[in-house]
Coordinates of N, CA, C and O in Angstrom, one line a residue:
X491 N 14.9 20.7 10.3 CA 13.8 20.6 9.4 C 12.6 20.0 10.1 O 12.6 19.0 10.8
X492 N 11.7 20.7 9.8 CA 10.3 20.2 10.5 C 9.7 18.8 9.6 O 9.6 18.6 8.3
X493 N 9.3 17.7 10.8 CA 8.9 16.6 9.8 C 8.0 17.0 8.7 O 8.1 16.5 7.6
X494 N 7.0 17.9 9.1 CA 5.8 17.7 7.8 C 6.5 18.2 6.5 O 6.3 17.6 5.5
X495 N 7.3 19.0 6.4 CA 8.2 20.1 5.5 C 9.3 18.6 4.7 O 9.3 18.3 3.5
X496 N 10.0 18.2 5.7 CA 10.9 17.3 5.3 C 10.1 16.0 4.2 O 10.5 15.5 3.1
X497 N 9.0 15.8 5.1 CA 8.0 14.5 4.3 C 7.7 15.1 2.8 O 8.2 14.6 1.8
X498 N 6.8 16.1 2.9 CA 6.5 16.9 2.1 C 7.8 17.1 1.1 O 7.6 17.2 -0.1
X499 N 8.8 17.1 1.4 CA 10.1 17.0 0.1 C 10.9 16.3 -0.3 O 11.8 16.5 -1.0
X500 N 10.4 14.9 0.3 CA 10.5 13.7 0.0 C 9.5 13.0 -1.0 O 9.9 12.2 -1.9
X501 N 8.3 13.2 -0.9 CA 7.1 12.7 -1.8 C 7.9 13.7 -3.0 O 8.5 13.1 -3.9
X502 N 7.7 14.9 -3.1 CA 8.2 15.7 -4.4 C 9.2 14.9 -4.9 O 8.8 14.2 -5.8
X503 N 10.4 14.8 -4.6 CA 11.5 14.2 -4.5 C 11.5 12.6 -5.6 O 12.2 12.0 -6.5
X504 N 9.8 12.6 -4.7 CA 10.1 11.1 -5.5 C 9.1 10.4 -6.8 O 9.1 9.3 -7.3
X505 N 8.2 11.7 -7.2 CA 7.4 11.8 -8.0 C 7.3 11.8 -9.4 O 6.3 11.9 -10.2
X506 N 9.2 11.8 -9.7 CA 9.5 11.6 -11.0 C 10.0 10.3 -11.3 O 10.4 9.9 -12.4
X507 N 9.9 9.6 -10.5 CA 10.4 8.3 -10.8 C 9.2 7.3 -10.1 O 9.3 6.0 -10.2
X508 N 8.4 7.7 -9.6 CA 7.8 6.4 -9.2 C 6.2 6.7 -9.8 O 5.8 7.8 -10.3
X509 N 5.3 5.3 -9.7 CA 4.1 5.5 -10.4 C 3.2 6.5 -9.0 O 3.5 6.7 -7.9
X510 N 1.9 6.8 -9.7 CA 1.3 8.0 -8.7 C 0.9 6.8 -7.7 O 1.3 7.0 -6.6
X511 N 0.2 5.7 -7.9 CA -0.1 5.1 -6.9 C 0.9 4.5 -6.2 O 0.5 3.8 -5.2
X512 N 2.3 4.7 -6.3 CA 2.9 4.5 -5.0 C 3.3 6.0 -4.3 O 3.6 6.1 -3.1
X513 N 3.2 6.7 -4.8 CA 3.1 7.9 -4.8 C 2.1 8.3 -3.5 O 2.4 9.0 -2.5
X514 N 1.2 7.8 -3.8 CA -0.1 7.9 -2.7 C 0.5 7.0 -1.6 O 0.8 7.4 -0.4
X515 N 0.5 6.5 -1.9 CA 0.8 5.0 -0.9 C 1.8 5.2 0.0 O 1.6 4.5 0.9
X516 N 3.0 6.1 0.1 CA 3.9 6.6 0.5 C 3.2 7.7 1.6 O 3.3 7.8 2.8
X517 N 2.7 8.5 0.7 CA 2.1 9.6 1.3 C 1.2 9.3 2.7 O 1.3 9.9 3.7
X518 N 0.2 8.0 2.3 CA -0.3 7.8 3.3 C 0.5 7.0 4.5 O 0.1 7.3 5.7
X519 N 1.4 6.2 4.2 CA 2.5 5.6 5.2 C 3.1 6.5 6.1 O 3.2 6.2 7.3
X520 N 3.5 7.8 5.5 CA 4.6 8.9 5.9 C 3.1 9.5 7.0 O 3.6 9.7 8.2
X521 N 2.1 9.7 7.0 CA 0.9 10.5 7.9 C 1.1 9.8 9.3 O 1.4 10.3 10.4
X522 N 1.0 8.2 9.1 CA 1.4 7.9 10.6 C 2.8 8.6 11.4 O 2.8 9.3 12.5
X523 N 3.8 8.2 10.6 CA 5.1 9.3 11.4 C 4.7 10.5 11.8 O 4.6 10.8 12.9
X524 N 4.2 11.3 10.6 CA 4.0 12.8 11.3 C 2.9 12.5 12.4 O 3.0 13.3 13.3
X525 N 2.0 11.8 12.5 CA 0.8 11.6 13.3 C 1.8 11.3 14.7 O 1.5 12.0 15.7
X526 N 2.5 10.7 14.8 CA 3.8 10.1 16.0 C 4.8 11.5 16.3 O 5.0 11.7 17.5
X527 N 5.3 12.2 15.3 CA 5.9 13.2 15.3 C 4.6 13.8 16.5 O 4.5 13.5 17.6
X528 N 3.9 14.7 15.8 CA 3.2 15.1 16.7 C 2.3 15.0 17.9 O 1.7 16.0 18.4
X529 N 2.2 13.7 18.2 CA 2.1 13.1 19.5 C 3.2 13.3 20.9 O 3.0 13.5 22.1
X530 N 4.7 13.0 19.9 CA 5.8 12.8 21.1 C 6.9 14.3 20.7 O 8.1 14.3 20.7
X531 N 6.2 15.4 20.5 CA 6.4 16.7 20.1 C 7.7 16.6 19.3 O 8.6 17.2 19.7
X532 N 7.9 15.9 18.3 CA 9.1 16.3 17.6 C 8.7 17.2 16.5 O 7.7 16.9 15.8
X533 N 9.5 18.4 16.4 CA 9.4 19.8 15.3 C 10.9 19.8 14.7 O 11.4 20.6 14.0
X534 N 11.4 18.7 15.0 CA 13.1 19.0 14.4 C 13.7 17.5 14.2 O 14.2 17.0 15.2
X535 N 13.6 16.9 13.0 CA 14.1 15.5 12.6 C 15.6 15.5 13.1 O 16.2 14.5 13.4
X536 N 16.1 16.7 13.3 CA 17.6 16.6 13.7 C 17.3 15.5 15.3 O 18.3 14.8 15.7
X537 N 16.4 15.4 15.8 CA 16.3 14.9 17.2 C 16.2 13.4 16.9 O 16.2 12.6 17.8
X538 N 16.2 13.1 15.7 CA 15.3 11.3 15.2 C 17.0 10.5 15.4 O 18.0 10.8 14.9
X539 N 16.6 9.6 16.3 CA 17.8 9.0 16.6 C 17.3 7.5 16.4 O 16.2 7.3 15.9
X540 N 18.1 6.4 16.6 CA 17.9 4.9 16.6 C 16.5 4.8 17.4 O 15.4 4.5 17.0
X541 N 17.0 5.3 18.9 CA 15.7 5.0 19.9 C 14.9 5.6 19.2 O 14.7 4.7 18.4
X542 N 14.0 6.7 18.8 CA 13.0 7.4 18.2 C 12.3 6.7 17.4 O 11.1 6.5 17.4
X543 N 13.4 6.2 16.2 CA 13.4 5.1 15.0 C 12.4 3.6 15.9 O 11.5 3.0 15.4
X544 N 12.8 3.3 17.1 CA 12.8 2.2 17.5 C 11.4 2.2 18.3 O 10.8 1.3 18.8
X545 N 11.1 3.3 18.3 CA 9.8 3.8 19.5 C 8.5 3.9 18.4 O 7.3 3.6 18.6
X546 N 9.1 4.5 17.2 CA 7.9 4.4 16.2 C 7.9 3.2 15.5 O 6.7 2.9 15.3
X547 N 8.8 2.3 15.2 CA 8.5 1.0 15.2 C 7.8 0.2 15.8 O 7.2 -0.7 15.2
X548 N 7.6 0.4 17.3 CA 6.7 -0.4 18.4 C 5.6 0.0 18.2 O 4.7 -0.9 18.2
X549 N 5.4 1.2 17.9 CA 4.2 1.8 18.1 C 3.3 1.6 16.5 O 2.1 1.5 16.4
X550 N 3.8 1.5 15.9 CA 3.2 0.5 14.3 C 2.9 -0.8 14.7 O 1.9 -1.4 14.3
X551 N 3.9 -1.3 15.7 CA 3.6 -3.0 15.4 C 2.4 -3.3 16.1 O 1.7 -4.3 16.0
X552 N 2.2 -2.1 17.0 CA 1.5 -2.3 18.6 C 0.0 -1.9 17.9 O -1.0 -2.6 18.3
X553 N -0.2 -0.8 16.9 CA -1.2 -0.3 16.5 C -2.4 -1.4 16.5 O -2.2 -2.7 16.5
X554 N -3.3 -0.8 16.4 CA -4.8 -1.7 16.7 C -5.5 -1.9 15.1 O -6.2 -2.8 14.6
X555 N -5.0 -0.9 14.5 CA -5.9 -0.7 13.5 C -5.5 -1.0 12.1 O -5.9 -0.5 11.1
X556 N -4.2 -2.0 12.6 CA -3.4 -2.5 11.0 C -3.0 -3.7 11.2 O -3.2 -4.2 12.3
X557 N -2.5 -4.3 10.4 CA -2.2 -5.7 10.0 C -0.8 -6.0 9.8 O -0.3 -5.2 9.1
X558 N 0.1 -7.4 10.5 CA 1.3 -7.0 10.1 C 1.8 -6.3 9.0 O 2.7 -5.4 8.9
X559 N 1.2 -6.9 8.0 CA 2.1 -6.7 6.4 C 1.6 -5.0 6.2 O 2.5 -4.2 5.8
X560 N 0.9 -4.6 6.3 CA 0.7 -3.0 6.7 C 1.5 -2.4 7.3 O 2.2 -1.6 6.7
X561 N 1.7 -2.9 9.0 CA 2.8 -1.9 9.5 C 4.2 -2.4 9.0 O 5.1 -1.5 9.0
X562 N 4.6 -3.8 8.5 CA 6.0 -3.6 7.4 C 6.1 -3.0 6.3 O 7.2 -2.9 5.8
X563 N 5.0 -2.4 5.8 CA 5.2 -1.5 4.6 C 5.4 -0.3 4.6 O 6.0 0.4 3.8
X564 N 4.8 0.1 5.9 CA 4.8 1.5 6.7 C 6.0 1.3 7.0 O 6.7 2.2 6.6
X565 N 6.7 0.1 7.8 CA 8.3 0.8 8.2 C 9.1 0.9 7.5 O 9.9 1.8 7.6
X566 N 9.0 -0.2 6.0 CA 9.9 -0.1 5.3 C 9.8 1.4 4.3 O 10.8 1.6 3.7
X567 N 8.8 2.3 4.1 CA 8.3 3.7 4.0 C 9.2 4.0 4.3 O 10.1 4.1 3.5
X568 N 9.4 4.5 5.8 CA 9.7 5.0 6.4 C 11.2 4.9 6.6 O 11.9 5.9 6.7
X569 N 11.6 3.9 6.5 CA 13.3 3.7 6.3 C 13.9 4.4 5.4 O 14.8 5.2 5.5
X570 N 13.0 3.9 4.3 CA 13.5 4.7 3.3 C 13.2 6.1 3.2 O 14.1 6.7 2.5
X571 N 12.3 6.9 3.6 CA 12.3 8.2 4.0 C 13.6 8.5 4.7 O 14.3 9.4 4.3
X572 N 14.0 7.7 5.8 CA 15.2 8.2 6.8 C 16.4 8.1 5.9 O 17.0 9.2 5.9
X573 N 17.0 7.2 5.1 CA 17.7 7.1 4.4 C 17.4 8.3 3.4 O 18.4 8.5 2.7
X574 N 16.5 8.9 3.1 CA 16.8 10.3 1.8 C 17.0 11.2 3.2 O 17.8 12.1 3.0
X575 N 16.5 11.2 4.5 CA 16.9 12.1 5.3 C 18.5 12.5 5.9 O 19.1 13.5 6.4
X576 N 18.6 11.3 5.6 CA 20.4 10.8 6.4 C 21.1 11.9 4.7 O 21.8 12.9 4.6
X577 N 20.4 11.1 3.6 CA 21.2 11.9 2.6 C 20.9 13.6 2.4 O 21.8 14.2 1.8
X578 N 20.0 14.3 2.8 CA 19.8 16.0 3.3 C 20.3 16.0 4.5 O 19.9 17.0 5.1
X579 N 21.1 15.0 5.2 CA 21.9 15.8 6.5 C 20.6 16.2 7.4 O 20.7 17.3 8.0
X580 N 19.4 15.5 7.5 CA 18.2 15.8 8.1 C 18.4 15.4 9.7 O 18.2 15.9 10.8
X581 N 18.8 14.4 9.4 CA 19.3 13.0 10.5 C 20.8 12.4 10.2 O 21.3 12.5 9.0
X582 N 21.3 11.7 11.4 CA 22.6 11.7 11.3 C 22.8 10.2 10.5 O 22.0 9.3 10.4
X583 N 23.7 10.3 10.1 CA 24.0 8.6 9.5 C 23.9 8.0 10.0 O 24.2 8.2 11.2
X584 N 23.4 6.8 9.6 CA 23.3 5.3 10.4 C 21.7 5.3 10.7 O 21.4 4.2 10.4
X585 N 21.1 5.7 10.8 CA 20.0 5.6 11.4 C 19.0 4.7 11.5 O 18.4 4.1 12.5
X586 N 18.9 4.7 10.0 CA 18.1 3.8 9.5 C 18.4 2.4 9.0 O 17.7 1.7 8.4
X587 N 19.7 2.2 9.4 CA 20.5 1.2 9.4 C 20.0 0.4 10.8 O 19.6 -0.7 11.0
X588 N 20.1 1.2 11.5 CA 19.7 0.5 13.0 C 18.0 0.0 13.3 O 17.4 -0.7 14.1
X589 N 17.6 0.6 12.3 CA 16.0 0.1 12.6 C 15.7 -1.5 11.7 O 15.8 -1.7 10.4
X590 N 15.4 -2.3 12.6 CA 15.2 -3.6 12.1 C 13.7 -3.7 12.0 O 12.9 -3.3 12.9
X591 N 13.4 -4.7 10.5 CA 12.1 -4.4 10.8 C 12.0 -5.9 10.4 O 12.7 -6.4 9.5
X592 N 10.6 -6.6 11.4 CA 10.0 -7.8 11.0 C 9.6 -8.0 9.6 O 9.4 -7.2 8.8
X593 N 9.7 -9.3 9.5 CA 9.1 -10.0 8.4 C 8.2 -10.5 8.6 O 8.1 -11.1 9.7
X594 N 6.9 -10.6 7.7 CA 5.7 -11.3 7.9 C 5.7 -12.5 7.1 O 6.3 -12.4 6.0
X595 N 5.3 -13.6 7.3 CA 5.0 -14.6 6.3 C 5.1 -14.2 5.2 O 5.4 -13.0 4.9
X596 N 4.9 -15.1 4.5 CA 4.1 -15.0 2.8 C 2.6 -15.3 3.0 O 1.8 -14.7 2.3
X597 N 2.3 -16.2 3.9 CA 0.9 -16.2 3.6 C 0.6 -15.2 4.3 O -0.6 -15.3 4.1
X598 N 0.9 -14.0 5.2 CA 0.2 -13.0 5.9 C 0.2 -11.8 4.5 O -0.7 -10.9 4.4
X599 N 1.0 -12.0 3.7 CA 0.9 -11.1 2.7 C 0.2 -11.4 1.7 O 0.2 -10.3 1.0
X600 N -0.6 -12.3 1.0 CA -1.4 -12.9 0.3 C -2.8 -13.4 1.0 O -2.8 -14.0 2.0
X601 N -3.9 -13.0 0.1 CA -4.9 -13.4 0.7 C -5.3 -14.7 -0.4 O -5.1 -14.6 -1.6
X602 N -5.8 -15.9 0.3 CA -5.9 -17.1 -0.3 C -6.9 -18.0 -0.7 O -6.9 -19.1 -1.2
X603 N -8.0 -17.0 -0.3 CA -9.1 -17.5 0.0 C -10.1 -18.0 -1.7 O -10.2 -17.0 -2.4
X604 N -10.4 -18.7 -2.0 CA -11.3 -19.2 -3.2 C -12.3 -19.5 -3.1 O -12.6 -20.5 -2.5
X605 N -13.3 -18.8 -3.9 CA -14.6 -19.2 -4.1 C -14.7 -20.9 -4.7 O -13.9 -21.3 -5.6
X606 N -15.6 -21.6 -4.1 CA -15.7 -22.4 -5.2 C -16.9 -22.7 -6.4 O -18.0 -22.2 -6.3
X607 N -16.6 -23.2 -7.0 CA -17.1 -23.5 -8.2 C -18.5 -23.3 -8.3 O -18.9 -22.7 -9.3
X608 N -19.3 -23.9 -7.1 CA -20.4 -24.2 -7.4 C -20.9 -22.7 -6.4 O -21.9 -22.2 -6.9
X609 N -20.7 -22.2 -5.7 CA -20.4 -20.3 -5.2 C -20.7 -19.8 -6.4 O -21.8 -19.3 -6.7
X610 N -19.7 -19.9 -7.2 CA -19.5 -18.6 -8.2 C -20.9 -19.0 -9.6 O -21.7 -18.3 -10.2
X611 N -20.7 -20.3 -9.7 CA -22.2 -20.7 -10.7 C -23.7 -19.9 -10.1 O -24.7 -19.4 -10.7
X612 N -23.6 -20.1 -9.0 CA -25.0 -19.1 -8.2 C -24.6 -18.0 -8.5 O -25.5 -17.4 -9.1
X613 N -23.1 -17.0 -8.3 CA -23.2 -15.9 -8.5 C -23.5 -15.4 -9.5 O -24.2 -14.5 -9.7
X614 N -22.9 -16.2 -10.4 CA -22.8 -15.5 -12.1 C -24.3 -15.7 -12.8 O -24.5 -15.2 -13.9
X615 N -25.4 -16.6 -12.1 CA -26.4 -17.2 -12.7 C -27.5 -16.4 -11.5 O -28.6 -17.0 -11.5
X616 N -27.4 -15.5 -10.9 CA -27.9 -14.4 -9.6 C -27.7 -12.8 -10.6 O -28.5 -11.9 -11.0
X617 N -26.1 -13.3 -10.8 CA -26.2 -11.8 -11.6 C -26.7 -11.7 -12.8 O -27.4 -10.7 -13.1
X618 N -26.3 -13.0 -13.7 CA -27.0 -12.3 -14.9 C -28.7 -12.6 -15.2 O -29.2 -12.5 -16.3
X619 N -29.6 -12.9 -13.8 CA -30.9 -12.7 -14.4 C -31.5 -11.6 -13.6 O -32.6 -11.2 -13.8
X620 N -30.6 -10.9 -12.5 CA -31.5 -10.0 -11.9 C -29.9 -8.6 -11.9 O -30.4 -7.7 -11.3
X621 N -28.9 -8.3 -12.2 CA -28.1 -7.6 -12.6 C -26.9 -7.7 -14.3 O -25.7 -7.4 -14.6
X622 N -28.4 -8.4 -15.0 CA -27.9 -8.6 -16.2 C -27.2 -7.4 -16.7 O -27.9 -6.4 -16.6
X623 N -25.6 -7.4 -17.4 CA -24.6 -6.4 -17.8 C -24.6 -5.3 -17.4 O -24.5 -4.4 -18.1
X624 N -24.7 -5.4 -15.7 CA -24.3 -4.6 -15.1 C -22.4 -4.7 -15.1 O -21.7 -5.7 -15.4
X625 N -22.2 -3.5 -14.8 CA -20.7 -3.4 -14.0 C -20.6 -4.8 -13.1 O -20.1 -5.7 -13.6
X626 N -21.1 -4.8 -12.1 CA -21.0 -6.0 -10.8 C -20.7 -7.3 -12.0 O -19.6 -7.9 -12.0
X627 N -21.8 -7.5 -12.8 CA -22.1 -9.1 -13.4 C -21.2 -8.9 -14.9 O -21.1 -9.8 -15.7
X628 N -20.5 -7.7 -15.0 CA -19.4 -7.8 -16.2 C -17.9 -8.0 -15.5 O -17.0 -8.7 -15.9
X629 N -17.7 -7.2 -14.3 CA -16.5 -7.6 -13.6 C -16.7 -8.9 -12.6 O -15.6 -9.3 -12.4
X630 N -17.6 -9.7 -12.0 CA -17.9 -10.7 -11.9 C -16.8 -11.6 -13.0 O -15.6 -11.9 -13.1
X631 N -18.1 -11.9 -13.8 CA -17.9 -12.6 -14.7 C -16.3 -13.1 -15.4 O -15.8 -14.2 -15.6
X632 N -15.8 -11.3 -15.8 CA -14.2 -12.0 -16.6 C -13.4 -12.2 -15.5 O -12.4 -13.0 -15.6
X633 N -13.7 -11.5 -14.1 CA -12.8 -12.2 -13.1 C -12.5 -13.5 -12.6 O -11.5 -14.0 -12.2
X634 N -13.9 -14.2 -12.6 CA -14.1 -15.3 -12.4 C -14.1 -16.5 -13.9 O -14.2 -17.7 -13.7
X635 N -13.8 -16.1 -15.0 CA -13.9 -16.8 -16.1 C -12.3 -16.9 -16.7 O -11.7 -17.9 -17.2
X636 N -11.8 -15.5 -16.4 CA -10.3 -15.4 -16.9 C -9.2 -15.7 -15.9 O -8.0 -15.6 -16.3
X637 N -9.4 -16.0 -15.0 CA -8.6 -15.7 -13.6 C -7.5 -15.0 -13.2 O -6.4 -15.3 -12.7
X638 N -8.0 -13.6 -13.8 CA -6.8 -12.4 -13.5 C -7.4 -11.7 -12.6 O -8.6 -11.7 -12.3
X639 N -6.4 -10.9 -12.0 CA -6.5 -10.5 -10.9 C -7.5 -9.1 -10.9 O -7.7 -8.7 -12.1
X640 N -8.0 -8.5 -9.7 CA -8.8 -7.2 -9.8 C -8.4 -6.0 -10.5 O -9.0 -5.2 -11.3
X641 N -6.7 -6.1 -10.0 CA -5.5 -4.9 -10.6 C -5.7 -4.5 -11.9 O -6.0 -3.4 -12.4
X642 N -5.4 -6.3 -12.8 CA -5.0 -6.5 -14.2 C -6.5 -6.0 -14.8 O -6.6 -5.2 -15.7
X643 N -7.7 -6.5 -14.1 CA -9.0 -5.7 -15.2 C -8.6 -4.3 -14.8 O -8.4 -3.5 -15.7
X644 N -8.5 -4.0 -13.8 CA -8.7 -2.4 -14.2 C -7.9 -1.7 -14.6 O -8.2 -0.5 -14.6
X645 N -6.7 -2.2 -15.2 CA -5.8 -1.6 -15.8 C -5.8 -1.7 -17.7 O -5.2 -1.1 -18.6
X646 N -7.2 -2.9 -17.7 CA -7.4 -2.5 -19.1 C -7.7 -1.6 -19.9 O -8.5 -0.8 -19.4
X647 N -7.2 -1.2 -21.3 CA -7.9 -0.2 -21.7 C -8.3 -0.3 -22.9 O -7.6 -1.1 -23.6
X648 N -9.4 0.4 -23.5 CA -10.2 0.1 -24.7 C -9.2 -0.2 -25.8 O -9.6 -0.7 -26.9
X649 N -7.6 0.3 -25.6 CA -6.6 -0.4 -26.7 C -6.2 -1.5 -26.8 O -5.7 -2.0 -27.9
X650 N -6.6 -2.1 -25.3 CA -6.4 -3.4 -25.1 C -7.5 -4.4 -26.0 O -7.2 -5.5 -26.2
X651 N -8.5 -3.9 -26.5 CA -9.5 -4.8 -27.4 C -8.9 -5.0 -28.6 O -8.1 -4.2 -29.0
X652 N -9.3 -6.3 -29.1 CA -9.0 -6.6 -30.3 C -10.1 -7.7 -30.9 O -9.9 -8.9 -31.0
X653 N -11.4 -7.0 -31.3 CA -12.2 -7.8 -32.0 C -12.2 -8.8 -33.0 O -13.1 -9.5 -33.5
X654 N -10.7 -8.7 -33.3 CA -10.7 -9.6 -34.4 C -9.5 -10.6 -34.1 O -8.7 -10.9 -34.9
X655 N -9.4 -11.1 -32.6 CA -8.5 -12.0 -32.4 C -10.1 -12.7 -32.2 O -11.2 -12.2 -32.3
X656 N -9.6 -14.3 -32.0 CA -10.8 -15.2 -31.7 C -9.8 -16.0 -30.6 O -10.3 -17.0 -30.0

């Protein structure tokens, strides 16, 4: 089975059970492999062995243009791709057993950084006389007043209002 083919029916594969944004997220993880695939000419996952497993590991960790907790999300992707591969008889068993993958902190995985107080009083007092209820000075604001995360606003939805709570 050719990697892009195999990748490609693994994302399908996994599209009934997971949300579309991991969905993406996968998708983009899995481009580095094939991007490696076709670097070190692999056209046949039957060839993906521990060493292969272990060579594209280095070469995530080694990458310039990612951050640990990046390339462990990318490997752990990827394991688990090898593991639905081991289950289509893609690659032989074990495989993905043998690829060990680092751990990053907790704090490399959280960003921690806090505005403070007297920051965010200039911002909110910047936005609202020269970007009065804009977008910027309305997500501003309940981010900074409610202290929920970027995610949780934008997952509000107009059902979420309730005018007549106080």
């Amino acid at each position: 089975m050719e990697p892009k083919e195999a990748v490609d029916e693994y994302i399908e594969s996994r599209e009934h059970e997971n949300a579309k944004a991991t969905i993406q997220n996968y998708t983009y993880r899995l481009e580095r492999f094939l991007e490696f695939c076709e670097d070190a000419a692999i056209d046949d996952l039957s060839v993906i062995n521990g060493r292969t497993a272990e060579l594209y590991k280095k070469e995530r960790l080694t990458a310039d243009d990612i951050n640990m907790f990046t390339a462990e999300q990318q490997l752990r992707t990827f394991r688990l791709f090898l593991r639905w591969c081991e289950a289509n008889e893609f690659v032989k068993d074990g495989v993905a057993d043998k690829m060990i993958i680092p751990s990053t902190e907790t704090e490399d995985k959280v960003r921690n950084k806090a505005i403070d107080r007297e920051r965010a009083d200039k911002i909110v007092e910047t936005l609202y006389k020269y970007q009065y209820a804009s977008r910027r000075h309305i997500v501003f604001h309940l981010l900074w007043h409610t202290g929920m995360r970027g995610g949780s606003l934008h997952a509000l939805d107009v059902e979420d209002w309730n005018s007549d709570e106080k």
